[in-house]
Coordinates of C-alpha atoms and ligand atoms in Angstrom, one line a residue:
M30 CA -22.6 8.0 -12.3
F31 CA -22.5 5.7 -9.3
G32 CA -23.1 2.0 -8.8
S33 CA -26.8 2.0 -8.1
E34 CA -27.8 4.1 -11.1
Q35 CA -25.5 2.2 -13.4
Q36 CA -27.1 -1.0 -12.1
A37 CA -30.6 0.3 -12.9
I38 CA -29.6 1.1 -16.5
T39 CA -27.8 -2.2 -16.9
D40 CA -30.8 -4.1 -15.6
K41 CA -33.1 -2.3 -18.1
I42 CA -30.8 -3.2 -21.0
N43 CA -30.4 -6.8 -19.9
A44 CA -34.2 -7.0 -19.8
F45 CA -34.1 -5.8 -23.4
F46 CA -31.6 -8.4 -24.3
S47 CA -33.6 -11.3 -23.0
E48 CA -36.8 -9.9 -24.5
N49 CA -35.1 -10.0 -27.9
D50 CA -33.2 -13.3 -27.5
I51 CA -29.8 -11.6 -27.8
P52 CA -27.1 -13.5 -26.0
L53 CA -26.1 -11.5 -23.0
V54 CA -22.7 -9.8 -22.7
E55 CA -21.5 -8.0 -19.6
L56 CA -22.1 -4.3 -20.2
K57 CA -19.1 -2.0 -19.7
W58 CA -19.8 1.7 -19.1
T59 CA -17.3 4.4 -19.8
P60 CA -17.8 8.1 -19.0
V61 CA -18.4 10.4 -21.9
P62 CA -16.1 13.5 -21.5
F63 CA -18.2 16.6 -20.6
S64 CA -19.3 18.7 -23.6
G65 CA -22.1 20.6 -22.1
E66 CA -23.5 17.6 -20.4
W67 CA -22.4 14.4 -18.7
G68 CA -23.0 11.0 -20.0
V69 CA -21.9 7.3 -20.1
S70 CA -21.5 5.1 -23.1
T71 CA -21.5 1.4 -23.9
S72 CA -20.7 -0.5 -27.0
F73 CA -22.5 -3.4 -28.7
F74 CA -19.7 -4.7 -30.8
Q75 CA -18.9 -7.6 -28.5
T76 CA -22.6 -8.6 -28.5
A77 CA -22.7 -8.4 -32.4
A78 CA -19.4 -10.3 -32.7
N79 CA -20.7 -13.1 -30.3
E80 CA -23.8 -13.5 -32.4
A81 CA -21.7 -13.8 -35.6
R82 CA -19.4 -16.4 -33.9
S83 CA -22.3 -18.5 -32.7
G84 CA -23.8 -18.6 -36.2
I85 CA -26.8 -16.5 -35.4
G86 CA -25.2 -13.5 -36.9
R87 CA -27.5 -11.1 -38.8
G88 CA -25.2 -9.1 -41.2
P89 CA -21.8 -7.5 -40.7
V90 CA -20.8 -6.8 -37.1
P91 CA -20.6 -3.0 -37.2
A92 CA -24.0 -2.7 -38.8
R93 CA -25.5 -5.2 -36.4
A94 CA -24.0 -3.4 -33.4
Q95 CA -25.6 -0.2 -34.6
E96 CA -28.9 -2.0 -35.1
I97 CA -28.8 -3.3 -31.5
A98 CA -27.8 0.2 -30.2
E99 CA -30.9 1.7 -31.9
Q100 CA -33.2 -1.0 -30.6
A101 CA -31.8 -0.5 -27.1
K102 CA -32.4 3.2 -27.4
T103 CA -36.0 2.7 -28.5
W104 CA -36.5 0.3 -25.6
L105 CA -35.0 2.7 -23.0
E106 CA -37.2 5.5 -24.3
A107 CA -40.2 3.4 -23.8
H108 CA -39.0 2.2 -20.3
P109 CA -37.3 5.4 -18.9
V110 CA -34.7 5.4 -16.2
I111 CA -34.7 8.3 -13.8
G112 CA -32.0 10.8 -14.4
I113 CA -31.4 10.2 -18.0
H114 CA -32.0 13.3 -20.1
H115 CA -31.6 11.9 -23.6
L116 CA -30.1 9.0 -25.5
E117 CA -28.0 8.6 -28.7
A118 CA -27.2 5.5 -30.8
V119 CA -24.1 6.1 -32.9
K120 CA -21.7 3.7 -34.6
G121 CA -22.6 0.7 -32.4
Y122 CA -22.5 2.7 -29.2
L123 CA -25.3 3.7 -26.9
N124 CA -24.7 7.1 -25.2
L125 CA -26.8 8.2 -22.3
Y126 CA -26.8 11.8 -21.2
F127 CA -27.9 13.1 -17.9
S128 CA -29.5 16.4 -17.0
T129 CA -26.6 18.5 -15.8
P130 CA -28.3 20.0 -12.7
E131 CA -29.6 16.7 -11.7
Y132 CA -26.3 14.9 -12.2
T133 CA -24.4 17.5 -10.3
C134 CA -26.9 17.5 -7.5
N135 CA -26.6 13.8 -7.3
V136 CA -22.8 13.8 -7.1
V137 CA -22.7 16.4 -4.4
N138 CA -25.5 15.0 -2.4
T139 CA -24.1 11.5 -2.5
V140 CA -20.7 12.7 -1.2
L141 CA -22.3 14.8 1.5
S142 CA -24.7 12.2 2.7
Q143 CA -22.1 9.4 2.7
G144 CA -19.3 11.5 4.1
K145 CA -16.3 9.4 5.2
D146 CA -17.8 6.4 3.5
F147 CA -18.1 8.1 0.1
G148 CA -16.2 5.8 -2.4
K149 CA -16.4 2.7 -0.2
G150 CA -17.0 -0.4 -2.2
A151 CA -19.6 -3.1 -1.5
P152 CA -18.3 -6.2 0.3
Q153 CA -16.3 -8.2 -2.2
G154 CA -16.6 -11.5 -0.3
E155 CA -12.9 -12.1 -0.3
R156 CA -10.3 -11.8 2.5
V157 CA -6.9 -10.2 1.8
M158 CA -3.9 -10.4 4.1
V159 CA -1.4 -7.6 3.7
E160 CA 2.0 -8.4 5.3
F161 CA 4.1 -5.3 5.9
A162 CA 6.0 -3.4 8.6
Q163 CA 8.1 -6.4 9.3
P164 CA 11.7 -5.3 10.0
N165 CA 14.3 -7.5 11.6
T166 CA 14.6 -7.1 15.4
H167 CA 17.9 -6.2 17.1
H168 CA 18.1 -3.3 14.7
S169 CA 16.5 0.1 14.3
F170 CA 13.7 1.4 12.1
H171 CA 15.2 3.2 9.0
I172 CA 13.7 5.2 6.2
G173 CA 13.4 2.1 4.0
H174 CA 11.3 0.4 6.7
Y175 CA 9.2 3.6 6.6
R176 CA 8.5 3.3 2.9
N177 CA 7.5 -0.3 3.5
A178 CA 5.2 0.7 6.4
I179 CA 3.4 3.5 4.6
L180 CA 3.1 1.5 1.4
G181 CA 1.6 -1.4 3.2
E182 CA -0.8 0.7 5.3
S183 CA -2.0 2.6 2.3
L184 CA -2.6 -0.6 0.4
S185 CA -4.4 -2.0 3.4
R186 CA -6.6 1.0 3.6
L187 CA -7.3 0.8 -0.1
V188 CA -8.3 -2.8 -0.2
E189 CA -10.3 -2.5 3.0
F190 CA -12.2 0.5 1.6
A191 CA -12.7 -1.2 -1.7
G192 CA -14.7 -3.9 0.1
F193 CA -12.2 -6.6 0.9
D194 CA -12.1 -8.1 4.4
T195 CA -8.6 -7.0 5.3
I196 CA -6.0 -8.4 7.7
R197 CA -2.9 -6.4 8.5
A198 CA 0.0 -8.8 9.3
S199 CA 3.6 -8.2 10.4
Y200 CA 6.4 -10.7 10.4
P201 CA 9.5 -9.4 12.1
G202 CA 12.7 -11.3 11.5
D203 CA 13.6 -12.1 15.1
I204 CA 16.0 -14.9 14.4
G205 CA 18.9 -15.5 12.1
L206 CA 22.6 -14.9 12.0
G207 CA 22.2 -11.1 12.1
V208 CA 20.2 -11.3 15.3
I209 CA 22.7 -13.8 16.9
T210 CA 25.5 -11.5 15.9
V211 CA 24.1 -8.6 18.0
L212 CA 23.3 -11.0 20.8
W213 CA 26.9 -12.2 20.9
I214 CA 28.5 -8.8 21.1
Y215 CA 26.0 -7.6 23.7
D216 CA 26.6 -10.6 25.8
K217 CA 30.4 -10.4 25.5
F218 CA 31.1 -6.7 25.9
Y219 CA 28.0 -4.7 26.8
R220 CA 25.7 -6.3 29.3
G221 CA 23.8 -3.8 31.4
Q222 CA 24.9 -0.8 29.3
E223 CA 21.8 -0.3 27.2
P224 CA 20.3 3.2 27.1
A225 CA 16.8 3.7 28.5
D226 CA 15.1 5.5 25.7
V227 CA 13.3 3.3 23.2
H228 CA 14.6 5.0 20.1
E229 CA 18.2 5.3 21.4
R230 CA 18.1 1.6 22.2
G231 CA 17.3 0.7 18.6
Q232 CA 20.1 2.8 17.4
W233 CA 22.4 1.4 20.0
L234 CA 21.7 -2.1 18.9
L235 CA 22.5 -1.1 15.4
K236 CA 25.9 0.3 16.5
L237 CA 26.6 -3.0 18.2
Y238 CA 25.8 -4.8 15.0
V239 CA 28.2 -2.7 13.0
E240 CA 30.9 -3.2 15.6
A241 CA 30.3 -6.9 15.7
T242 CA 30.4 -7.2 11.9
N243 CA 33.6 -5.4 11.9
L244 CA 35.2 -7.8 14.5
L245 CA 33.9 -10.8 12.6
T246 CA 34.9 -9.8 9.0
E247 CA 38.2 -10.9 7.6
K248 CA 40.5 -8.0 6.9
E249 CA 43.3 -7.5 4.5
N250 CA 46.8 -8.0 6.0
E251 CA 45.5 -9.6 9.2
T252 CA 48.2 -10.6 11.6
P253 CA 48.1 -14.3 12.6
Q254 CA 46.9 -13.2 16.1
E255 CA 44.1 -11.1 14.6
T256 CA 43.0 -14.1 12.5
L257 CA 43.0 -16.3 15.6
Q258 CA 41.0 -13.7 17.5
R259 CA 38.4 -13.3 14.8
E260 CA 38.0 -17.1 14.4
S261 CA 37.5 -17.6 18.0
Y262 CA 34.8 -14.8 18.1
D263 CA 33.1 -16.5 15.1
A264 CA 33.2 -19.8 16.9
E265 CA 31.5 -18.2 19.9
R266 CA 28.8 -16.8 17.7
R267 CA 28.1 -20.1 16.0
D268 CA 28.0 -21.8 19.4
M269 CA 25.4 -19.2 20.5
Y270 CA 23.3 -20.0 17.4
R271 CA 23.4 -23.7 18.2
K272 CA 22.5 -23.1 21.7
W273 CA 19.6 -20.9 20.7
D274 CA 18.4 -23.7 18.3
A275 CA 18.6 -26.2 21.1
G276 CA 16.5 -23.9 23.4
D277 CA 19.2 -23.1 25.9
P278 CA 17.3 -21.2 28.6
E279 CA 20.0 -18.6 29.3
I280 CA 20.5 -17.7 25.6
R281 CA 16.7 -17.7 25.0
R282 CA 16.2 -15.3 27.9
L283 CA 18.9 -12.9 26.6
W284 CA 17.3 -13.2 23.1
E285 CA 13.8 -12.4 24.4
E286 CA 15.0 -9.4 26.4
T287 CA 16.9 -7.8 23.6
R288 CA 14.2 -8.7 21.1
A289 CA 11.6 -6.9 23.2
W290 CA 13.5 -3.6 22.9
S291 CA 13.2 -3.7 19.1
L292 CA 9.6 -4.7 19.2
E293 CA 8.9 -1.9 21.6
E294 CA 10.4 0.6 19.3
L295 CA 8.5 -0.9 16.4
R296 CA 5.2 -0.5 18.3
V297 CA 5.9 3.1 19.2
I298 CA 6.6 4.0 15.6
L299 CA 3.6 2.1 14.3
A300 CA 1.4 3.9 16.8
M301 CA 2.8 7.2 15.6
L302 CA 1.9 6.2 12.0
E303 CA -1.5 5.1 13.1
I304 CA -0.8 1.6 11.9
D305 CA -2.7 -1.2 13.7
I306 CA -1.4 -4.7 13.0
D307 CA -4.0 -7.4 13.5
V308 CA -1.7 -10.5 13.4
W309 CA 1.9 -10.8 14.5
F310 CA 3.9 -13.7 13.0
F311 CA 7.6 -14.2 14.0
E312 CA 10.3 -15.9 12.1
S313 CA 11.2 -17.8 15.2
E314 CA 7.7 -19.3 15.4
V315 CA 7.7 -20.8 11.9
D316 CA 11.1 -22.3 12.3
E317 CA 9.9 -25.7 13.6
P318 CA 6.9 -26.1 11.2
S319 CA 9.2 -25.2 8.3
K320 CA 11.4 -28.2 9.1
T321 CA 8.4 -30.5 8.9
I322 CA 7.8 -29.2 5.4
V323 CA 11.4 -29.9 4.4
T324 CA 11.0 -33.5 5.5
E325 CA 7.8 -33.8 3.4
L326 CA 9.5 -32.3 0.4
I327 CA 12.4 -34.8 0.7
E328 CA 10.0 -37.7 1.0
R329 CA 8.1 -36.7 -2.0
G330 CA 11.2 -36.3 -4.1
I331 CA 10.8 -32.5 -4.6
A332 CA 13.9 -31.7 -2.5
T333 CA 17.2 -33.4 -2.7
D334 CA 18.9 -34.3 0.6
E335 CA 22.7 -33.9 0.0
R336 CA 23.5 -34.0 3.7
P337 CA 25.0 -37.6 3.5
E338 CA 27.6 -36.1 1.2
G339 CA 28.2 -33.2 3.5
G340 CA 25.9 -30.9 1.6
A341 CA 22.5 -29.3 2.3
V342 CA 18.9 -30.0 1.4
I343 CA 18.1 -28.3 -1.9
V344 CA 15.3 -27.9 -4.4
K345 CA 16.4 -27.8 -8.0
I346 CA 13.4 -25.6 -8.9
D347 CA 14.1 -25.1 -12.7
E348 CA 14.8 -28.8 -13.2
K349 CA 11.6 -29.8 -11.3
L350 CA 9.5 -27.4 -13.4
G351 CA 11.1 -28.8 -16.5
L352 CA 12.6 -25.4 -17.5
K353 CA 15.6 -25.4 -19.8
K354 CA 16.8 -21.9 -18.9
D355 CA 17.9 -20.6 -15.5
K356 CA 15.0 -18.9 -13.9
Y357 CA 14.3 -19.9 -10.3
R358 CA 17.6 -21.7 -9.9
T359 CA 18.4 -24.1 -7.1
A360 CA 17.5 -23.1 -3.6
V361 CA 18.9 -24.4 -0.3
I362 CA 16.1 -25.1 2.2
L363 CA 18.1 -26.7 5.0
R364 CA 21.7 -26.2 6.0
S365 CA 24.0 -29.1 6.6
D366 CA 23.8 -28.5 10.3
G367 CA 20.0 -28.9 10.2
T368 CA 19.2 -25.2 10.7
S369 CA 16.4 -23.7 8.5
L370 CA 16.8 -20.7 6.2
Y371 CA 14.8 -17.5 5.6
L372 CA 13.3 -19.3 2.5
T373 CA 12.3 -22.4 4.5
K374 CA 10.4 -20.3 7.0
D375 CA 8.4 -18.5 4.3
L376 CA 7.0 -21.9 3.2
A377 CA 5.6 -22.5 6.6
L378 CA 4.4 -18.9 6.9
A379 CA 2.4 -19.1 3.7
E380 CA 0.7 -22.2 4.9
E381 CA -0.2 -20.6 8.2
K382 CA -1.6 -17.5 6.5
F383 CA -4.0 -19.5 4.3
N384 CA -4.9 -22.3 6.6
K385 CA -5.2 -20.5 9.9
Y386 CA -6.6 -17.2 8.7
H387 CA -8.5 -18.4 5.7
V388 CA -7.3 -15.7 3.4
D389 CA -8.1 -15.7 -0.3
R390 CA -5.2 -13.5 -1.3
S391 CA -1.9 -12.9 0.4
I392 CA 0.2 -9.8 -0.4
Y393 CA 3.8 -9.4 0.8
V394 CA 5.1 -5.9 0.9
V395 CA 8.9 -6.4 0.7
D396 CA 11.7 -4.6 -1.0
N397 CA 12.6 -5.6 -4.5
R398 CA 16.0 -7.2 -3.6
Q399 CA 13.9 -10.1 -2.4
S400 CA 12.1 -10.7 -5.7
L401 CA 14.0 -13.9 -6.5
H402 CA 13.4 -15.1 -2.9
F403 CA 9.6 -14.8 -3.3
Q404 CA 9.6 -16.3 -6.8
Q405 CA 11.4 -19.3 -5.3
A406 CA 9.2 -19.6 -2.3
F407 CA 6.0 -19.4 -4.4
K408 CA 7.3 -21.9 -6.9
I409 CA 8.4 -24.4 -4.2
L410 CA 4.9 -24.1 -2.7
E411 CA 3.5 -24.8 -6.1
L412 CA 5.7 -27.9 -6.5
W413 CA 4.6 -29.0 -3.1
G414 CA 1.0 -28.9 -4.4
F415 CA 0.0 -25.9 -2.3
E416 CA -2.9 -24.6 -4.5
Q417 CA -3.0 -21.1 -3.0
A418 CA 0.5 -20.4 -4.2
E419 CA -1.0 -18.6 -7.1
K420 CA -2.8 -16.3 -4.7
C421 CA 0.5 -15.0 -3.3
F422 CA 1.7 -11.7 -4.5
H423 CA 5.0 -9.9 -3.8
L424 CA 4.5 -6.2 -3.9
A425 CA 8.1 -5.0 -4.4
Y426 CA 9.4 -1.6 -3.9
G427 CA 12.7 0.2 -4.4
F428 CA 15.4 1.6 -2.2
V429 CA 15.2 4.9 -0.3
S430 CA 18.3 7.1 0.1
L431 CA 19.0 10.7 1.0
P432 CA 20.9 13.1 -1.3
E433 CA 24.0 12.4 0.9
G434 CA 24.1 8.8 -0.4
A435 CA 23.0 5.3 0.0
M436 CA 22.5 3.5 3.3
S437 CA 24.4 0.5 4.5
A438 CA 23.5 -1.3 7.7
R439 CA 26.9 -3.1 7.8
R440 CA 28.7 0.2 7.7
G441 CA 26.4 1.8 10.1
R442 CA 25.3 4.4 7.5
L443 CA 21.6 4.3 8.2
V444 CA 19.0 7.1 7.9
L445 CA 16.7 6.4 10.8
F446 CA 13.0 7.2 10.3
K447 CA 12.7 8.9 13.7
D448 CA 15.5 11.3 12.9
V449 CA 14.0 12.3 9.6
A450 CA 10.5 12.6 11.1
D451 CA 11.7 14.8 13.9
Q452 CA 13.5 17.0 11.5
A453 CA 10.5 17.3 9.1
I454 CA 8.2 18.3 12.0
Q455 CA 10.8 20.8 13.4
R456 CA 11.1 22.4 10.0
V457 CA 7.4 22.9 9.8
L458 CA 7.4 24.4 13.3
D459 CA 10.2 26.8 12.4
F460 CA 8.4 27.9 9.3
E461 CA 5.0 28.2 11.1
S462 CA 6.4 30.3 13.9
E463 CA 7.3 33.0 11.4
K464 CA 3.6 33.4 10.6
T465 CA 1.2 35.0 13.0
S466 CA -1.3 32.5 14.1
D467 CA -3.9 32.1 16.7
L468 CA -3.2 28.5 17.2
S469 CA -2.6 27.2 20.7
E470 CA 0.8 25.5 21.3
H471 CA -0.8 22.1 21.3
Q472 CA -2.6 22.8 18.0
R473 CA 0.6 24.1 16.5
L474 CA 2.5 20.9 17.4
E475 CA -0.3 18.7 16.2
T476 CA -0.6 20.5 12.9
A477 CA 3.2 20.4 12.4
S478 CA 3.3 16.7 12.9
Q479 CA 0.4 16.2 10.5
I480 CA 2.2 18.2 7.8
G481 CA 5.6 16.8 8.4
L482 CA 4.4 13.2 8.4
G483 CA 2.1 13.9 5.5
A484 CA 5.0 15.3 3.5
M485 CA 7.0 12.2 4.1
A486 CA 4.1 9.8 3.3
Y487 CA 3.3 11.5 0.1
A488 CA 7.0 11.5 -1.0
M489 CA 6.9 7.8 -0.6
L490 CA 3.6 7.0 -2.2
S491 CA 3.7 9.4 -5.2
V492 CA 6.6 7.4 -6.7
D493 CA 6.0 4.1 -8.6
N494 CA 6.8 1.4 -6.0
N495 CA 9.4 -0.1 -8.3
K496 CA 11.5 3.0 -8.5
D497 CA 14.1 4.0 -6.0
I498 CA 13.6 7.2 -4.0
V499 CA 16.0 9.9 -3.2
F500 CA 14.2 11.6 -0.3
E501 CA 14.7 15.4 -0.5
M502 CA 13.3 17.0 2.6
D503 CA 12.9 20.6 1.2
E504 CA 11.1 19.3 -1.9
A505 CA 8.7 17.1 0.2
L506 CA 7.9 19.9 2.5
S507 CA 7.1 22.4 -0.2
F508 CA 3.6 23.8 -0.6
D509 CA 3.9 23.6 -4.3
G510 CA 4.0 20.7 -6.7
H511 CA 3.4 17.0 -6.1
T512 CA 3.6 17.1 -2.3
G513 CA 1.6 16.2 0.7
P514 CA 1.4 19.8 2.0
Y515 CA 0.1 21.0 -1.3
I516 CA -2.8 18.6 -1.1
Q517 CA -3.4 19.2 2.6
N518 CA -3.5 22.9 1.8
A519 CA -6.4 22.5 -0.6
H520 CA -8.3 20.9 2.3
V521 CA -7.4 23.8 4.6
R522 CA -8.5 26.3 1.9
A523 CA -11.9 24.5 1.6
A524 CA -12.2 24.5 5.4
S525 CA -11.5 28.2 5.6
I526 CA -14.1 29.1 3.0
L527 CA -16.7 27.2 4.9
K528 CA -15.6 28.8 8.2
K529 CA -16.0 32.2 6.6
A530 CA -19.3 31.3 5.1
G531 CA -20.7 30.6 8.6
T532 CA -23.5 28.4 7.3
R533 CA -23.5 25.1 5.5
P534 CA -26.4 25.0 3.0
E535 CA -28.5 21.8 3.4
S536 CA -29.3 21.6 -0.3
A537 CA -28.6 23.4 -3.6
A538 CA -29.8 23.4 -7.2
Y539 CA -27.3 23.6 -9.9
N540 CA -29.3 25.6 -12.4
H541 CA -26.6 28.1 -13.2
R542 CA -24.3 27.7 -16.2
L543 CA -21.3 25.7 -14.7
D544 CA -17.9 27.2 -15.0
S545 CA -15.3 24.9 -16.5
H546 CA -13.5 24.7 -13.1
E547 CA -16.8 23.5 -11.5
V548 CA -17.2 20.9 -14.3
Q549 CA -13.7 19.6 -13.7
L550 CA -14.2 19.4 -10.0
I551 CA -17.5 17.6 -10.3
D552 CA -16.0 15.3 -12.8
L553 CA -13.1 14.3 -10.6
I554 CA -15.2 13.9 -7.5
S555 CA -17.5 11.5 -9.4
R556 CA -14.5 9.4 -10.4
F557 CA -13.3 8.8 -6.8
P558 CA -15.2 5.5 -6.2
D559 CA -13.8 4.0 -9.5
T560 CA -10.3 5.2 -8.6
V561 CA -10.5 3.4 -5.2
Q562 CA -11.4 0.2 -7.0
Q563 CA -8.7 0.5 -9.6
A564 CA -6.0 1.3 -7.0
A565 CA -7.1 -1.6 -4.8
Q566 CA -7.4 -4.2 -7.6
E567 CA -4.0 -3.2 -9.0
Y568 CA -2.4 -3.0 -5.5
R569 CA -1.2 0.5 -6.5
P570 CA -1.4 3.3 -3.9
L571 CA 0.3 5.5 -6.5
I572 CA -3.1 5.7 -8.4
M573 CA -4.7 7.2 -5.3
A574 CA -1.7 9.5 -4.8
A575 CA -2.0 10.8 -8.3
Y576 CA -5.8 11.3 -7.9
A577 CA -5.3 13.3 -4.7
Y578 CA -2.9 15.6 -6.4
D579 CA -5.3 16.1 -9.4
L580 CA -8.2 16.8 -7.1
A581 CA -6.1 19.3 -5.0
N582 CA -4.8 21.0 -8.2
T583 CA -8.3 21.3 -9.6
F584 CA -9.6 22.7 -6.3
H585 CA -6.8 25.3 -6.1
S586 CA -7.6 26.4 -9.7
F587 CA -11.3 26.6 -8.9
Y588 CA -10.4 28.6 -5.8
H589 CA -8.5 31.1 -7.8
A590 CA -10.9 31.4 -10.7
V591 CA -14.4 31.0 -9.3
P592 CA -15.9 33.3 -6.7
V593 CA -17.8 31.5 -3.9
L594 CA -18.4 33.8 -1.0
K595 CA -18.4 36.8 -3.2
T596 CA -21.1 35.4 -5.5
E597 CA -24.1 37.7 -5.7
D598 CA -26.7 35.2 -6.6
E599 CA -27.7 33.3 -3.5
T600 CA -28.6 30.0 -5.3
V601 CA -25.2 30.0 -7.0
R602 CA -23.5 30.8 -3.8
Q603 CA -25.2 27.8 -2.1
A604 CA -24.4 25.5 -5.0
R605 CA -20.7 26.5 -4.9
L606 CA -20.5 26.2 -1.1
R607 CA -21.9 22.7 -1.3
L608 CA -19.4 21.9 -4.0
V609 CA -16.6 23.1 -1.7
M610 CA -18.0 20.9 1.1
A611 CA -18.0 17.9 -1.3
A612 CA -14.5 18.6 -2.5
K613 CA -13.2 19.0 1.0
Q614 CA -14.8 15.6 1.9
V615 CA -13.3 13.8 -1.0
L616 CA -9.8 15.4 -0.4
A617 CA -10.0 14.1 3.1
N618 CA -11.1 10.6 2.0
A619 CA -8.3 10.4 -0.6
L620 CA -5.7 11.5 1.9
A621 CA -6.9 9.0 4.5
L622 CA -6.3 6.2 2.0
L623 CA -2.7 7.4 1.8
G624 CA -2.4 7.4 5.5
I625 CA -2.3 11.2 5.6
T626 CA -4.3 13.4 7.9
A627 CA -6.3 16.3 6.4
P628 CA -5.8 19.3 8.7
E629 CA -8.4 22.0 9.2
V630 CA -5.7 24.7 9.6
M631 CA -2.1 25.0 8.6
Ligands
LIG728 N1 12.2 -9.3 8.0 C1 12.5 -9.3 6.6 C2 13.5 -8.2 6.3 O1 13.7 -7.2 7.0 C3 11.2 -9.0 5.8 C4 10.2 -10.1 5.9 C5 9.5 -10.2 4.6 N2 8.4 -11.2 4.7 C6 8.5 -12.4 4.4 N3 7.4 -13.2 4.4 N4 9.6 -13.0 4.0 O2 14.2 -8.3 5.3

């Protein structure tokens, strides 16, 4: 049952409540599992309990709930609502049953008339900002960044589709010691040697970073000369950071030039993933405003300035909150040399998001190693009196590795997204070339890329975001099991049935006895709009990933068990064809919310 019909019934019952002076409670409907017919159910226990509590109770709660249910039943029979076949009042519940052909028709027609918009929620009147795809610059885009990007994009699509006004934001870390480290070594040893290709440039910067870290890290058994050398390198790097801070034009120019390389690679990858960022924030841009906040925090006694004693500016968060135990600990918000920290900049960023973009909720898609960081940031904002602090939410996710082992940027052991994607697409192409197909070269490439990327996306989204992922290429690309290609294949199967059928019936009656596979399919399709709402409200793309799998699985079973094209009876054939059309549409809608394309052929 969809929103509008539910509303019609709710309105009727509310009318009954006010007619009978029964205090109104918000009605909640739950679907009744199919047992020959579909229905929905609501309970009157809350209503009866409220009466009892307010002293106007009439007898024991269960008996009173049943009494109300019976009265509501009588009322609805006298004031019928279209589509309801019969009613039942049992044990304090009111059950409404629909006529099966009408209900099925309604589900299928709604899907087919709304098409891409089926499942879309009414405007919620709230604006949500989702911040994701925000890697550090002077670095390359690795598989962990990919998990972030796809999680953030799927979440954005979900909240947008659920009816929230949605802003996609990115916040690349374009300044900090890591960035300066790359700048230093480039300037010292590599000027003018950068490769031309965007992706190679990213990887090259990463190589520089590894080499620089190596030169700058103290080693065991260093000779006095080596120590001297390392210390002088470090002094150069620090000096460079100071110059950047002071706005030295030469250093700034060098910084901007190298930063542009990384941002270019980021934009190329986002385009490939069909991610369109609305607002770009940069760490370097909130650096100054964050220092103003520090001054205010000191003035108001929230932060402690220990600089006179050679220390830093700190916030003793637990102490300020009156907590006895260690929870948020003490955070440094300004170094002794006056430079800001990552945490400091997040204070200014939060303010900018709410005040400039008027968002109602702010979601940060960032890996779970930064959980304490965000708890601290949100608590300091709260101490500062920033009311919207409670509207900030850190959507954390776990680490991604390959069976070969964990990644380490410092050691240069990184699995780059572009490499994995190229490999996934190539594997699909190799596999496809073994099949005879009448696809053009262009179609073949396009499909391979849809399948390869779909496999990767689904492998990321079908795991609870808190869990780590070991990405297994063969498993992800498999056409069986919980994979992207398995779901895409259901869509392709539906497309091929429709192609073979030639015609697409404009309407159909569902007067035949429904097969249990048909029932399950109709059931799942009708649950799509609620699933969208649930996934969006809980910020959990996983809910949609699981739904897409269930729908594909149900469709595959239907395909094997129920004849469509071979059905003799023309009305049944039309009914099933329209059901296939509806299933295909909902599969596509669900995949779209996961950032996965639904191919017509594969
Ligand atoms: N650039 C950071 C990183 O790569 C992520 C930024 C997260 N967002 C934030 N508001 N702190 O670790």
